[in-house]
């Protein structure tokens, strides 16, 4: 039935609303101690400089995403690997305080917990990350039983062997899989398999064009949406940093007419000539129709501007993509076929809020979010 979403067609899932249920989301990925070093300007080669400020915060794609889910009222369970050191204990303790289930986190004796050096430029607010990982989760560290009671599986590309094992079990059990695909994962074992098994995909515009070898972003995203022959993903979400984000999905039955675009460049022209915010002060969102020249298949493209922040409000963009992932997970866990505009507005708000402070401090709680975005 072409009138149903691709995920409903593939997994036999119907829409559900877990407003009055305990929605459980299983995440497999990174939990990290981040060493943040602020500098007046990024150093040149062989240059010795001093920080203007330094601090240690928790980070990692799935850790940040799990905190988002817990603060918005869902029940996340994080599967990761840590060392039996002070940072491992701190990560477990703080996650539990946030309401994240860590019962399946693996603590390995004699290794260091994952940590990252993050250099933040005070002037540009850009950040450079050097990551020191922990040993990978083994296939024997996980099993399909982790999915019992789970509404959604979220993967960030870390611990790929274990992630692949659970993703295969999720496909067999008709549980949707949201995968955060990043540049650094290219060439990793099982990357192509996990990409295929995912039902929902989140990535950067840079990753989409480089991985697909297609210079136009819409062509690139569509190629990832259709990467598994005969089975379209429910959606692909692409982030554009301060320029906003977009979601592409197959044109749903009964969709309202929308302006047609033939390329991402054409979409950008329309967006740049339109208001950045709406009458309520929220980022303006726009819908378009994109039809591929090769197959004449129609796709719905929803573009959302970034949440407006002043220069004084912008403190640290580290982890913005991670909390964006967590917001997408919230929307999919509550409704297997979420409204793209509302989903992007929520993700934009949560990411913008996070950028106002370091670490997980700025991640909003449900009471701080408009009910319209959470519904």
Tab-separated table of C-alpha atoms in Angstrom:
chain	number	residue	atom	x	y	z
A	1	UNK	CA	0.000	0.000	0.000
A	2	UNK	CA	1.817	3.118	-1.208
A	3	UNK	CA	-0.404	5.222	1.050
A	4	UNK	CA	1.341	3.891	4.168
A	5	UNK	CA	4.722	5.078	5.332
A	6	UNK	CA	7.695	2.939	4.204
A	7	UNK	CA	8.269	1.866	7.815
A	8	UNK	CA	4.680	0.694	8.198
A	9	UNK	CA	4.958	-1.164	4.893
A	10	UNK	CA	8.285	-2.781	5.871
A	11	UNK	CA	7.745	-3.612	9.534
A	12	UNK	CA	3.966	-3.878	9.727
A	13	UNK	CA	3.974	-1.194	12.417
A	14	UNK	CA	1.068	1.137	12.946
A	15	UNK	CA	1.106	4.537	14.548
A	16	UNK	CA	1.062	4.606	18.298
A	17	UNK	CA	1.148	7.286	20.922
A	18	UNK	CA	3.036	6.537	24.119
A	19	UNK	CA	1.921	9.609	26.014
A	20	UNK	CA	0.534	7.373	28.752
A	21	UNK	CA	3.019	4.519	28.320
A	22	UNK	CA	6.631	4.059	29.390
A	23	UNK	CA	8.364	4.289	26.010
A	24	UNK	CA	11.720	2.513	26.148
A	25	UNK	CA	14.475	3.420	23.717
A	26	UNK	CA	17.612	1.264	23.500
A	27	UNK	CA	20.817	3.081	22.548
A	28	UNK	CA	24.136	1.434	21.670
A	29	UNK	CA	27.061	3.796	21.379
A	30	UNK	CA	29.468	6.226	22.955
A	31	UNK	CA	29.631	7.535	26.523
A	32	UNK	CA	32.662	9.765	26.947
A	33	UNK	CA	34.426	12.123	29.329
A	34	UNK	CA	35.167	15.323	27.372
A	35	UNK	CA	38.129	17.513	28.307
A	36	UNK	CA	37.132	20.970	27.060
A	37	UNK	CA	39.906	23.467	26.422
A	38	UNK	CA	38.923	26.998	25.378
A	39	UNK	CA	41.490	28.982	23.392
A	40	UNK	CA	41.629	32.525	22.030
A	41	UNK	CA	42.412	31.125	18.581
A	42	UNK	CA	43.034	27.630	17.240
A	43	UNK	CA	46.774	26.857	17.466
A	44	UNK	CA	49.046	26.490	14.476
A	45	UNK	CA	51.421	23.534	14.073
A	46	UNK	CA	54.152	23.422	16.761
A	47	UNK	CA	52.578	26.353	18.583
A	48	UNK	CA	52.246	26.338	22.386
A	49	UNK	CA	49.279	28.223	23.804
A	50	UNK	CA	47.287	28.471	27.030
A	51	UNK	CA	43.615	27.834	27.545
A	52	UNK	CA	41.326	30.652	28.591
A	53	UNK	CA	39.173	28.122	30.445
A	54	UNK	CA	39.002	24.360	30.844
A	55	UNK	CA	36.504	21.861	32.234
A	56	UNK	CA	35.532	18.195	32.134
A	57	UNK	CA	31.991	17.265	31.050
A	58	UNK	CA	30.225	14.124	29.898
A	59	UNK	CA	29.639	13.576	26.190
A	60	UNK	CA	29.306	11.012	23.423
A	61	UNK	CA	26.632	10.721	20.736
A	62	UNK	CA	24.406	8.192	22.458
A	63	UNK	CA	25.044	9.522	25.967
A	64	UNK	CA	23.806	12.976	24.964
A	65	UNK	CA	20.884	11.467	23.041
A	66	UNK	CA	19.933	9.340	26.065
A	67	UNK	CA	19.905	12.394	28.347
A	68	UNK	CA	17.585	14.177	25.889
A	69	UNK	CA	15.179	11.235	25.942
A	70	UNK	CA	15.197	11.008	29.739
A	71	UNK	CA	14.648	14.745	30.227
A	72	UNK	CA	11.755	14.713	27.739
A	73	UNK	CA	10.077	11.914	29.666
A	74	UNK	CA	10.964	8.637	27.954
A	75	UNK	CA	12.920	5.679	29.348
A	76	UNK	CA	16.287	5.278	27.619
A	77	UNK	CA	18.642	2.348	28.181
A	78	UNK	CA	22.285	2.855	27.166
A	79	UNK	CA	24.571	-0.012	26.159
A	80	UNK	CA	28.219	1.062	26.089
A	81	UNK	CA	31.664	-0.005	27.330
A	82	UNK	CA	33.615	1.815	30.045
A	83	UNK	CA	36.751	1.244	32.074
A	84	UNK	CA	36.801	0.601	35.816
A	85	UNK	CA	38.216	4.063	36.462
A	86	UNK	CA	36.977	7.288	38.025
A	87	UNK	CA	35.531	8.546	34.761
A	88	UNK	CA	33.624	5.323	34.168
A	89	UNK	CA	32.109	5.586	37.635
A	90	UNK	CA	31.249	9.239	37.080
A	91	UNK	CA	29.535	8.490	33.767
A	92	UNK	CA	27.441	5.684	35.269
A	93	UNK	CA	26.503	7.749	38.331
A	94	UNK	CA	25.437	10.819	36.362
A	95	UNK	CA	23.467	8.811	33.815
A	96	UNK	CA	21.559	7.092	36.595
A	97	UNK	CA	20.833	10.477	38.168
A	98	UNK	CA	19.386	11.578	34.816
A	99	UNK	CA	17.086	8.551	34.677
A	100	UNK	CA	19.039	6.598	32.062
A	101	UNK	CA	19.134	2.819	32.560
A	102	UNK	CA	22.773	1.617	32.641
A	103	UNK	CA	22.119	-1.997	33.627
A	104	UNK	CA	23.577	-3.240	30.328
A	105	UNK	CA	26.673	-1.029	30.274
A	106	UNK	CA	29.842	-3.165	30.249
A	107	UNK	CA	32.667	-2.155	32.615
A	108	UNK	CA	36.006	-3.702	31.627
A	109	UNK	CA	38.812	-4.109	34.147
A	110	UNK	CA	42.160	-2.532	33.416
A	111	UNK	CA	41.195	-0.135	30.603
A	112	UNK	CA	40.561	3.599	30.477
A	113	UNK	CA	37.067	4.897	29.839
A	114	UNK	CA	36.652	6.747	26.521
A	115	UNK	CA	37.682	10.389	26.598
A	116	UNK	CA	38.047	13.224	24.102
A	117	UNK	CA	40.154	16.368	23.949
A	118	UNK	CA	37.924	19.168	22.638
A	119	UNK	CA	39.538	22.447	21.580
A	120	UNK	CA	36.990	25.273	21.424
A	121	UNK	CA	37.829	28.525	19.636
A	122	UNK	CA	36.509	31.429	21.764
A	123	UNK	CA	36.099	33.625	18.700
A	124	UNK	CA	34.485	31.323	16.124
A	125	UNK	CA	32.908	28.857	18.623
A	126	UNK	CA	34.169	26.016	16.395
A	127	UNK	CA	35.427	22.855	18.054
A	128	UNK	CA	38.041	20.250	17.177
A	129	UNK	CA	37.751	16.801	18.763
A	130	UNK	CA	40.510	14.235	19.326
A	131	UNK	CA	38.967	11.028	20.637
A	132	UNK	CA	40.607	8.177	22.576
A	133	UNK	CA	38.225	5.202	22.495
A	134	UNK	CA	37.694	2.325	24.863
A	135	UNK	CA	37.838	-1.261	23.527
A	136	UNK	CA	34.783	-2.159	21.460
A	137	UNK	CA	31.783	-4.031	22.785
A	138	UNK	CA	31.999	-7.660	21.740
A	139	UNK	CA	29.273	-9.619	20.021
A	140	UNK	CA	29.038	-11.680	23.207
A	141	UNK	CA	28.320	-8.511	25.220
A	142	UNK	CA	24.901	-8.102	23.577
A	143	UNK	CA	21.933	-10.186	22.547
A	144	UNK	CA	18.532	-9.782	20.970
A	145	UNK	CA	16.929	-9.941	24.423
A	146	UNK	CA	18.104	-6.352	24.974
A	147	UNK	CA	15.230	-5.382	22.691
A	148	UNK	CA	12.534	-6.762	24.974
A	149	UNK	CA	10.027	-3.952	25.558
A	150	UNK	CA	11.913	-1.586	23.232
A	151	UNK	CA	10.103	0.810	20.889
A	152	UNK	CA	13.208	2.040	19.055
A	153	UNK	CA	16.891	1.149	18.631
A	154	UNK	CA	19.345	4.048	18.281
A	155	UNK	CA	22.901	3.523	17.009
A	156	UNK	CA	25.695	6.094	16.718
A	157	UNK	CA	28.234	3.960	14.854
A	158	UNK	CA	30.393	3.127	17.856
A	159	UNK	CA	30.759	-0.542	18.854
A	160	UNK	CA	29.759	-1.480	15.306
A	161	UNK	CA	30.013	-5.271	15.650
A	162	UNK	CA	27.635	-5.290	18.614
A	163	UNK	CA	25.411	-2.707	16.917
A	164	UNK	CA	25.139	-4.894	13.830
A	165	UNK	CA	24.117	-7.912	15.917
A	166	UNK	CA	21.323	-6.023	17.654
A	167	UNK	CA	20.231	-4.224	14.462
A	168	UNK	CA	19.692	-7.582	12.755
A	169	UNK	CA	17.604	-8.720	15.716
A	170	UNK	CA	15.631	-5.467	15.578
A	171	UNK	CA	14.851	-5.985	11.892
A	172	UNK	CA	13.674	-9.531	12.630
A	173	UNK	CA	11.433	-8.235	15.427
A	174	UNK	CA	10.126	-5.295	13.391
A	175	UNK	CA	11.627	-2.677	15.703
A	176	UNK	CA	12.666	0.553	13.952
A	177	UNK	CA	16.360	1.494	13.907
A	178	UNK	CA	17.623	5.100	13.905
A	179	UNK	CA	21.265	5.318	12.776
A	180	UNK	CA	23.539	8.360	13.153
A	181	UNK	CA	25.926	8.043	10.178
A	182	UNK	CA	29.147	10.076	10.433
A	183	UNK	CA	32.178	10.622	8.177
A	184	UNK	CA	34.542	8.789	10.519
A	185	UNK	CA	32.538	5.560	10.145
A	186	UNK	CA	33.334	5.058	6.473
A	187	UNK	CA	35.252	1.808	6.069
A	188	UNK	CA	34.292	0.513	9.521
A	189	UNK	CA	33.313	-3.186	9.661
A	190	UNK	CA	29.546	-3.691	9.349
A	191	UNK	CA	28.969	-0.025	8.478
A	192	UNK	CA	27.252	-0.862	5.184
A	193	UNK	CA	25.142	-3.537	6.895
A	194	UNK	CA	23.950	-1.205	9.654
A	195	UNK	CA	23.237	1.511	7.079
A	196	UNK	CA	21.059	-0.974	5.196
A	197	UNK	CA	19.289	-2.256	8.324
A	198	UNK	CA	18.369	1.207	9.593
A	199	UNK	CA	14.800	2.354	9.032
A	200	UNK	CA	15.560	6.009	9.882
A	201	UNK	CA	18.807	7.826	9.136
A	202	UNK	CA	20.406	10.967	10.553
A	203	UNK	CA	23.529	12.412	8.946
A	204	UNK	CA	25.309	15.615	8.002
A	205	UNK	CA	24.983	17.184	4.578
A	206	UNK	CA	28.737	16.671	4.137
A	207	UNK	CA	28.453	12.946	4.794
A	208	UNK	CA	25.539	12.555	2.376
A	209	UNK	CA	27.294	14.137	-0.581
A	210	UNK	CA	30.672	12.486	0.052
A	211	UNK	CA	29.287	9.003	0.691
A	212	UNK	CA	26.938	9.031	-2.300
A	213	UNK	CA	29.386	10.846	-4.610
A	214	UNK	CA	26.464	13.063	-5.629
A	215	UNK	CA	27.166	16.825	-5.470
A	216	UNK	CA	23.511	17.819	-5.058
A	217	UNK	CA	22.301	17.281	-1.488
A	218	UNK	CA	18.763	16.214	-2.449
A	219	UNK	CA	20.063	13.635	-4.922
A	220	UNK	CA	22.498	12.426	-2.254
A	221	UNK	CA	19.856	12.097	0.459
A	222	UNK	CA	17.425	10.297	-1.867
A	223	UNK	CA	20.136	7.783	-2.803
A	224	UNK	CA	20.546	6.977	0.918
A	225	UNK	CA	16.789	6.831	1.424
A	226	UNK	CA	16.638	4.187	-1.312
A	227	UNK	CA	19.933	2.425	-0.522
A	228	UNK	CA	18.191	-0.914	0.062
A	229	UNK	CA	16.553	-1.950	-3.238
A	230	UNK	CA	12.798	-2.081	-2.948
A	231	UNK	CA	12.696	-0.801	0.644
A	232	UNK	CA	12.685	2.949	1.236
A	233	UNK	CA	13.701	4.259	4.640
A	234	UNK	CA	11.011	6.075	6.619
A	235	UNK	CA	13.074	9.253	6.403
A	236	UNK	CA	16.577	10.647	6.120
A	237	UNK	CA	17.382	13.735	8.208
A	238	UNK	CA	20.348	15.886	7.180
A	239	UNK	CA	21.870	18.594	9.373
A	240	UNK	CA	23.367	21.781	7.931
A	241	UNK	CA	24.831	23.311	11.077
A	242	UNK	CA	23.796	26.936	11.518
A	243	UNK	CA	21.970	26.857	8.184
A	244	UNK	CA	19.275	24.502	9.468
A	245	UNK	CA	18.210	20.941	8.693
A	246	UNK	CA	15.951	18.978	6.393
A	247	UNK	CA	14.044	15.711	6.251
A	248	UNK	CA	13.337	13.756	3.079
A	249	UNK	CA	10.777	10.982	2.781
A	250	UNK	CA	8.704	9.483	0.006
A	251	UNK	CA	5.748	11.650	-0.874
A	252	UNK	CA	2.912	10.470	1.399
A	253	UNK	CA	-0.542	9.808	-0.026
A	254	UNK	CA	-2.835	12.806	0.195
A	255	UNK	CA	0.020	15.255	0.792
A	256	UNK	CA	-0.827	18.920	0.312
A	257	UNK	CA	0.615	20.561	-2.814
A	258	UNK	CA	4.054	22.085	-2.295
A	259	UNK	CA	6.429	24.085	-4.503
A	260	UNK	CA	8.525	21.863	-6.762
A	261	UNK	CA	12.329	22.089	-6.721
A	262	UNK	CA	14.788	20.269	-8.961
A	263	UNK	CA	17.909	20.673	-6.809
A	264	UNK	CA	19.130	21.715	-3.379
A	265	UNK	CA	20.518	24.926	-4.886
A	266	UNK	CA	17.023	25.837	-6.073
A	267	UNK	CA	15.641	25.081	-2.603
A	268	UNK	CA	18.258	27.357	-1.060
A	269	UNK	CA	17.260	30.237	-3.326
A	270	UNK	CA	13.637	29.944	-2.191
A	271	UNK	CA	14.590	29.668	1.497
A	272	UNK	CA	16.941	32.672	1.352
A	273	UNK	CA	14.181	34.797	-0.105
A	274	UNK	CA	11.782	33.757	2.665
A	275	UNK	CA	11.502	34.707	6.359
A	276	UNK	CA	13.934	32.948	8.716
A	277	UNK	CA	11.477	32.948	11.618
A	278	UNK	CA	7.703	32.790	11.736
A	279	UNK	CA	5.276	35.135	13.505
A	280	UNK	CA	5.798	33.243	16.781
A	281	UNK	CA	9.570	33.723	16.652
A	282	UNK	CA	10.225	30.060	15.844
A	283	UNK	CA	12.357	28.955	12.897
A	284	UNK	CA	10.389	29.047	9.664
A	285	UNK	CA	9.859	25.671	8.005
A	286	UNK	CA	9.151	25.059	4.319
A	287	UNK	CA	7.950	22.016	2.399
A	288	UNK	CA	8.897	21.169	-1.158
A	289	UNK	CA	8.282	18.470	-3.719
A	290	UNK	CA	11.366	16.893	-5.304
A	291	UNK	CA	11.074	14.428	-8.191
A	292	UNK	CA	14.082	12.442	-9.331
A	293	UNK	CA	14.878	12.675	-13.025
A	294	UNK	CA	15.932	9.018	-13.222
A	295	UNK	CA	12.906	7.265	-11.672
A	296	UNK	CA	10.335	10.079	-11.598
A	297	UNK	CA	9.673	9.217	-7.933
A	298	UNK	CA	8.319	12.084	-5.828
A	299	UNK	CA	9.727	12.974	-2.419
A	300	UNK	CA	8.614	15.380	0.278
A	301	UNK	CA	11.390	17.668	1.504
A	302	UNK	CA	10.867	19.582	4.755
A	303	UNK	CA	13.417	22.304	5.494
A	304	UNK	CA	13.733	23.992	8.892
A	305	UNK	CA	15.927	26.969	9.741
A	306	UNK	CA	18.175	26.696	12.788
A	307	UNK	CA	16.820	27.937	16.105
A	308	UNK	CA	17.770	31.644	16.343
A	309	UNK	CA	20.619	32.352	18.759
A	310	UNK	CA	22.458	35.613	19.339
A	311	UNK	CA	26.250	35.733	19.408
A	312	UNK	CA	26.108	36.193	23.176
A	313	UNK	CA	23.894	33.105	23.611
A	314	UNK	CA	26.171	30.786	21.602
A	315	UNK	CA	28.610	29.140	24.018
A	316	UNK	CA	29.532	25.683	22.686
A	317	UNK	CA	28.282	23.670	19.686
A	318	UNK	CA	29.883	20.421	20.911
A	319	UNK	CA	27.177	17.766	21.090
A	320	UNK	CA	24.568	19.743	19.139
A	321	UNK	CA	24.285	16.942	16.591
A	322	UNK	CA	23.983	14.378	19.387
A	323	UNK	CA	21.020	16.097	21.036
A	324	UNK	CA	19.483	16.586	17.581
A	325	UNK	CA	19.694	12.787	17.288
A	326	UNK	CA	18.040	12.394	20.696
A	327	UNK	CA	15.190	14.665	19.640
A	328	UNK	CA	14.622	12.657	16.461
A	329	UNK	CA	14.571	9.503	18.585
A	330	UNK	CA	11.958	11.059	20.874
A	331	UNK	CA	9.698	11.855	17.913
A	332	UNK	CA	10.049	8.409	16.330
A	333	UNK	CA	9.549	6.571	19.649
A	334	UNK	CA	6.300	8.431	20.247
A	335	UNK	CA	5.014	8.116	16.696
A	336	UNK	CA	6.575	5.784	14.143
A	337	UNK	CA	5.609	8.221	11.362
A	338	UNK	CA	6.145	11.681	12.929
A	339	UNK	CA	5.268	14.976	11.293
A	340	UNK	CA	8.590	16.195	9.803
A	341	UNK	CA	8.008	19.884	10.539
A	342	UNK	CA	7.178	19.379	14.207
A	343	UNK	CA	10.029	16.879	14.547
A	344	UNK	CA	12.580	19.316	13.083
A	345	UNK	CA	11.313	22.219	15.189
A	346	UNK	CA	11.757	20.162	18.364
A	347	UNK	CA	15.231	19.006	17.318
A	348	UNK	CA	16.198	22.564	16.393
A	349	UNK	CA	15.006	23.888	19.758
A	350	UNK	CA	16.798	21.203	21.773
A	351	UNK	CA	20.033	21.654	19.796
A	352	UNK	CA	19.845	25.432	20.145
A	353	UNK	CA	19.245	25.166	23.889
A	354	UNK	CA	22.232	22.857	24.282
A	355	UNK	CA	24.496	25.364	22.469
A	356	UNK	CA	23.869	27.931	25.205
A	357	UNK	CA	26.103	26.017	27.647
A	358	UNK	CA	28.669	23.252	27.844
A	359	UNK	CA	28.061	19.534	28.312
A	360	UNK	CA	24.548	18.358	29.094
A	361	UNK	CA	23.652	21.429	31.177
A	362	UNK	CA	21.655	23.150	28.448
A	363	UNK	CA	19.587	20.137	27.397
A	364	UNK	CA	16.002	21.180	28.192
A	365	UNK	CA	13.502	19.267	30.272
A	366	UNK	CA	9.958	18.625	29.102
A	367	UNK	CA	8.583	21.511	31.188
A	368	UNK	CA	10.845	23.918	29.264
A	369	UNK	CA	9.570	22.815	25.849
A	370	UNK	CA	6.397	24.020	24.168
A	371	UNK	CA	3.639	21.418	24.406
A	372	UNK	CA	3.012	21.870	20.685
A	373	UNK	CA	6.506	20.553	19.947
A	374	UNK	CA	6.182	17.590	22.311
A	375	UNK	CA	2.727	16.455	21.210
